[in-house]
XYZ file of C-alpha atoms in Angstrom:
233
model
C 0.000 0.000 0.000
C 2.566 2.621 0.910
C 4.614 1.778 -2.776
C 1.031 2.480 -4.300
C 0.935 5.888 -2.419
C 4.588 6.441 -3.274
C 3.401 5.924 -7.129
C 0.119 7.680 -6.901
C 2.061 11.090 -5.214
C 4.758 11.091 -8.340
C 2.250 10.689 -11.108
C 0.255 13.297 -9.309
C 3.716 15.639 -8.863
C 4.242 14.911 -12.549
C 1.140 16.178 -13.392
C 0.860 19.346 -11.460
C 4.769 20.275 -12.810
C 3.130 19.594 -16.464
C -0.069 22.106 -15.125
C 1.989 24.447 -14.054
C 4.688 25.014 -16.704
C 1.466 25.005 -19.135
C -0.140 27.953 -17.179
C 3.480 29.781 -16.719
C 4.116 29.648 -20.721
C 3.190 32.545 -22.496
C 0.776 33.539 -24.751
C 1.011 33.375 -28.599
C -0.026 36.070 -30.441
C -3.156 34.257 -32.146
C -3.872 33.142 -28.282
C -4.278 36.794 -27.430
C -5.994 38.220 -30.521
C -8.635 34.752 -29.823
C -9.096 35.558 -26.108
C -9.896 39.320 -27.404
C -12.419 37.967 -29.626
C -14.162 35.780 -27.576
C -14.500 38.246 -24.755
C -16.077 40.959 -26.751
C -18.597 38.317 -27.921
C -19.220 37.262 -24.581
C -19.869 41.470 -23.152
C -21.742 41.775 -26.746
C -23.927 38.292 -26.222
C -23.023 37.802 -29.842
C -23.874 33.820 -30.993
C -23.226 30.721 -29.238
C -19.650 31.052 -29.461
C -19.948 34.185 -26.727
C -20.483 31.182 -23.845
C -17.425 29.142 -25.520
C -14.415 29.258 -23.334
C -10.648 28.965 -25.390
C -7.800 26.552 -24.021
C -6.104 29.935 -23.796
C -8.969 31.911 -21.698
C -8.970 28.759 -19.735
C -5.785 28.951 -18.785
C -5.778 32.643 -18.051
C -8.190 32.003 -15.798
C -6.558 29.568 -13.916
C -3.549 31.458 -13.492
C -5.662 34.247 -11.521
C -8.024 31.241 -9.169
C -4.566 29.575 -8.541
C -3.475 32.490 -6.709
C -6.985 32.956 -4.889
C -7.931 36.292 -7.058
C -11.455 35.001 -8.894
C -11.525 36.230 -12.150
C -14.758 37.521 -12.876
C -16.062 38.720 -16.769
C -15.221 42.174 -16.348
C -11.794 42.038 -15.126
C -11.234 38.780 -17.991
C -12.297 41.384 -21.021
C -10.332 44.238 -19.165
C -7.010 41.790 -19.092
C -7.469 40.437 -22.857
C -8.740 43.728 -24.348
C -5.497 44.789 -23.071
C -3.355 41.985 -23.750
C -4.442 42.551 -26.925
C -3.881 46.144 -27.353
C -0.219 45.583 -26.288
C 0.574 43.300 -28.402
C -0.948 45.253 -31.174
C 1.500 48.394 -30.351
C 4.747 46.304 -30.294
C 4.192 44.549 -33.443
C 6.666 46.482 -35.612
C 4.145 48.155 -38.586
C 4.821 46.500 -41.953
C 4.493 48.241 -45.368
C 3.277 46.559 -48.429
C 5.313 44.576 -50.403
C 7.024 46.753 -53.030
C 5.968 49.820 -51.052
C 8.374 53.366 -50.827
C 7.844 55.983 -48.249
C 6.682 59.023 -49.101
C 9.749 61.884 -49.736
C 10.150 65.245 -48.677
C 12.838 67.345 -51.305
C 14.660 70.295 -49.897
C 17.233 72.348 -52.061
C 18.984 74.542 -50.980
C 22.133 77.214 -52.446
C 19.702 79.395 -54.536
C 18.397 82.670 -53.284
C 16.341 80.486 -50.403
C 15.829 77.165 -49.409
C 12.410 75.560 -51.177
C 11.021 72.582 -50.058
C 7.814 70.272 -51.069
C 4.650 71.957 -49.715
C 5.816 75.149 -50.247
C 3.368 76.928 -52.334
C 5.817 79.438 -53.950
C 7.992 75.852 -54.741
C 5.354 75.455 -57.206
C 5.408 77.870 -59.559
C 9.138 79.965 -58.372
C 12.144 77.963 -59.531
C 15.459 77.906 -57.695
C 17.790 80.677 -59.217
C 21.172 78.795 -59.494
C 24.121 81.073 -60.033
C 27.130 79.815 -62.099
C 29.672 80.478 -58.976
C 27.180 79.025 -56.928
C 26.487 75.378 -55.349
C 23.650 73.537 -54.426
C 22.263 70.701 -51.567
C 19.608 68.888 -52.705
C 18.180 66.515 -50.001
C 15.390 64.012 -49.777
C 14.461 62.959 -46.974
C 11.612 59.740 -46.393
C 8.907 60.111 -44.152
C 9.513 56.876 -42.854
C 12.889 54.641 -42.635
C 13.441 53.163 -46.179
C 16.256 50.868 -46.423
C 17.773 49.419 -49.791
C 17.360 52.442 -51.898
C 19.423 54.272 -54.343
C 18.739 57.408 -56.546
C 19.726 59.050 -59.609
C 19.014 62.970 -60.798
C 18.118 63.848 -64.226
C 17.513 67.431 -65.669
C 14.179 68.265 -67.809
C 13.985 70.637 -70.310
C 10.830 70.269 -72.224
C 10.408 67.044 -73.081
C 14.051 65.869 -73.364
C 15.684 64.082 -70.154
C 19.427 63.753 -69.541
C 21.416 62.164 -66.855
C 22.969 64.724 -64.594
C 26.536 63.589 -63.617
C 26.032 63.596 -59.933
C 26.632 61.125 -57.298
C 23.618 61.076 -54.634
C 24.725 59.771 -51.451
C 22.160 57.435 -49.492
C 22.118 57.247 -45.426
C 21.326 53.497 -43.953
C 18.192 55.262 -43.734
C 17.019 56.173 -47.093
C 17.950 59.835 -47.051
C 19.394 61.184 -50.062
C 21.967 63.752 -50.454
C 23.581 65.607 -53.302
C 26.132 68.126 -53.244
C 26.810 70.137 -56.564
C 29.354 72.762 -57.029
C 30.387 74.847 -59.832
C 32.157 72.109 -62.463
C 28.727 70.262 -62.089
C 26.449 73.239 -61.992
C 28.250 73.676 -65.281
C 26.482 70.666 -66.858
C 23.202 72.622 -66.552
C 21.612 73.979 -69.371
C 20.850 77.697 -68.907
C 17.482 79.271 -68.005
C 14.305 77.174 -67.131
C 15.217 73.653 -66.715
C 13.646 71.090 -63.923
C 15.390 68.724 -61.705
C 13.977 65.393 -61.423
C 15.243 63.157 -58.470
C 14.219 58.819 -58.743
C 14.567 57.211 -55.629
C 14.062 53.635 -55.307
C 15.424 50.160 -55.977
C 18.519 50.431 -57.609
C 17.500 47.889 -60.468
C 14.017 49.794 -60.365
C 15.703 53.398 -61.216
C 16.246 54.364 -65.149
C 19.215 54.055 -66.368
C 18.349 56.006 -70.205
C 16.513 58.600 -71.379
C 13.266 56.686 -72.307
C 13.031 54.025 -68.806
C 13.426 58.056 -66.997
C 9.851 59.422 -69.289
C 8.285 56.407 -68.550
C 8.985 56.452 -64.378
C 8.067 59.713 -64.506
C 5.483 59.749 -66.359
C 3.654 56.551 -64.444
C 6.078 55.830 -61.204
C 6.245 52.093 -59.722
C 4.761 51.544 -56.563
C 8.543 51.307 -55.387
C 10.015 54.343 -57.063
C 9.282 57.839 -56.023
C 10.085 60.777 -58.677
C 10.851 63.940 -57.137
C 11.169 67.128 -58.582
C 11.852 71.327 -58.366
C 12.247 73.718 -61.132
C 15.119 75.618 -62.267
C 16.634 78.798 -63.490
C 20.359 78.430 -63.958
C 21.927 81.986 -65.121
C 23.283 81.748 -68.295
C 27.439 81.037 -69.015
């Protein structure tokens, strides 16, 4: 009789360890975003599935009567309503596949510093003086990693590469510095600059692939652009 009660008090030992690592383990993600679903149906009365308790509410439940708080409906919606909520805010937020964030373009070196929104960016160019230099910067509204860019001039409706090297953060930001021997390159009076940003094998690399992006941009390439009036030579 006593071995029996020796065997009977290990299986039983076994058992509550097995319990209690099972109520100590935390909850998955599609646990949580379940227990948040079947409490609102159970405040709401919505269906038969409102009386329907989950493995996971279960268990949430038992970790609150194990330490002799009863859990009553109110406080079990309050805790997976906010289980929920937290889990929701540290989930990192994911764009869509092929997706670019949106750029802000700031140049600077002309008579003052325009930027995108500006309503005088729209229809004043930047005045670019021969001696001068300018800082063109674009800057993503959210981090963008694995981009490149490339700057072509506009006049009318020919394109040509500008022979610039853009310089790209670990962020995304671009960055161009131009001084006089590449302010040189520009052709005088009204001229646009048009900035791609994107994948590198996504950004044109000729004067036709640069009309089409801008005329109908990918969903991963962003064409920004300012006008121009470079004093003549």
């Amino acid at each position: 009789m006593k071995e029996l009660g020796r065997i009977a008090r290990e299986e039983d030992s076994a058992r509550d360890d097995a319990e209690a690592r099972e109520l100590l383990r935390p909850f998955s993600p599609e646990e949580l975003r379940g227990m948040a679903e079947s409490a609102t149906k159970a405040v709401l009365g919505e269906g038969p599935e409102a009386a329907v308790v989950r493995p996971a509410e279960a268990r949430a439940r038992a970790r609150w009567a194990g330490a002799g708080r009863p859990l009553t409906i109110g406080a079990f919606v309050v805790a997976a309503a906010a289980a929920l909520f937290f889990w929701m805010r540290t989930a990192p937020p994911a764009m869509p596949d092929g997706a670019l964030a949106s750029y802000e373009l700031v140049v600077e070196g002309g008579e003052r510093p325009t930027r995108a929104g500006d309503p005088a960016s729209v229809t004043e160019p930047v005045r670019v003086a021969r001696d001068g230099r300018l800082v063109i910067v674009a800057r993503p509204a959210k981090l963008a990693t694995g981009v490149g860019a490339v700057v072509w001039i506009a006049r009318g409706e020919s394109l040509a590469a500008w022979n610039v090297a853009p310089q790209v953060s670990a962020e995304g930001a671009v960055r161009v510095e131009a001084g006089p021997s590449a302010i040189a390159q520009l052709p005088e009076g009204s001229s646009r600059l048009v900035v791609f940003v994107g994948a590198p094998s996504a950004l044109p690399s000729s004067e036709g692939a640069a009309r089409d992006v801008r005329r109908a941009p990918p969903a991963g390439v962003r064409v920004l652009e300012r006008a121009l009036d470079v004093a003549p030579r």
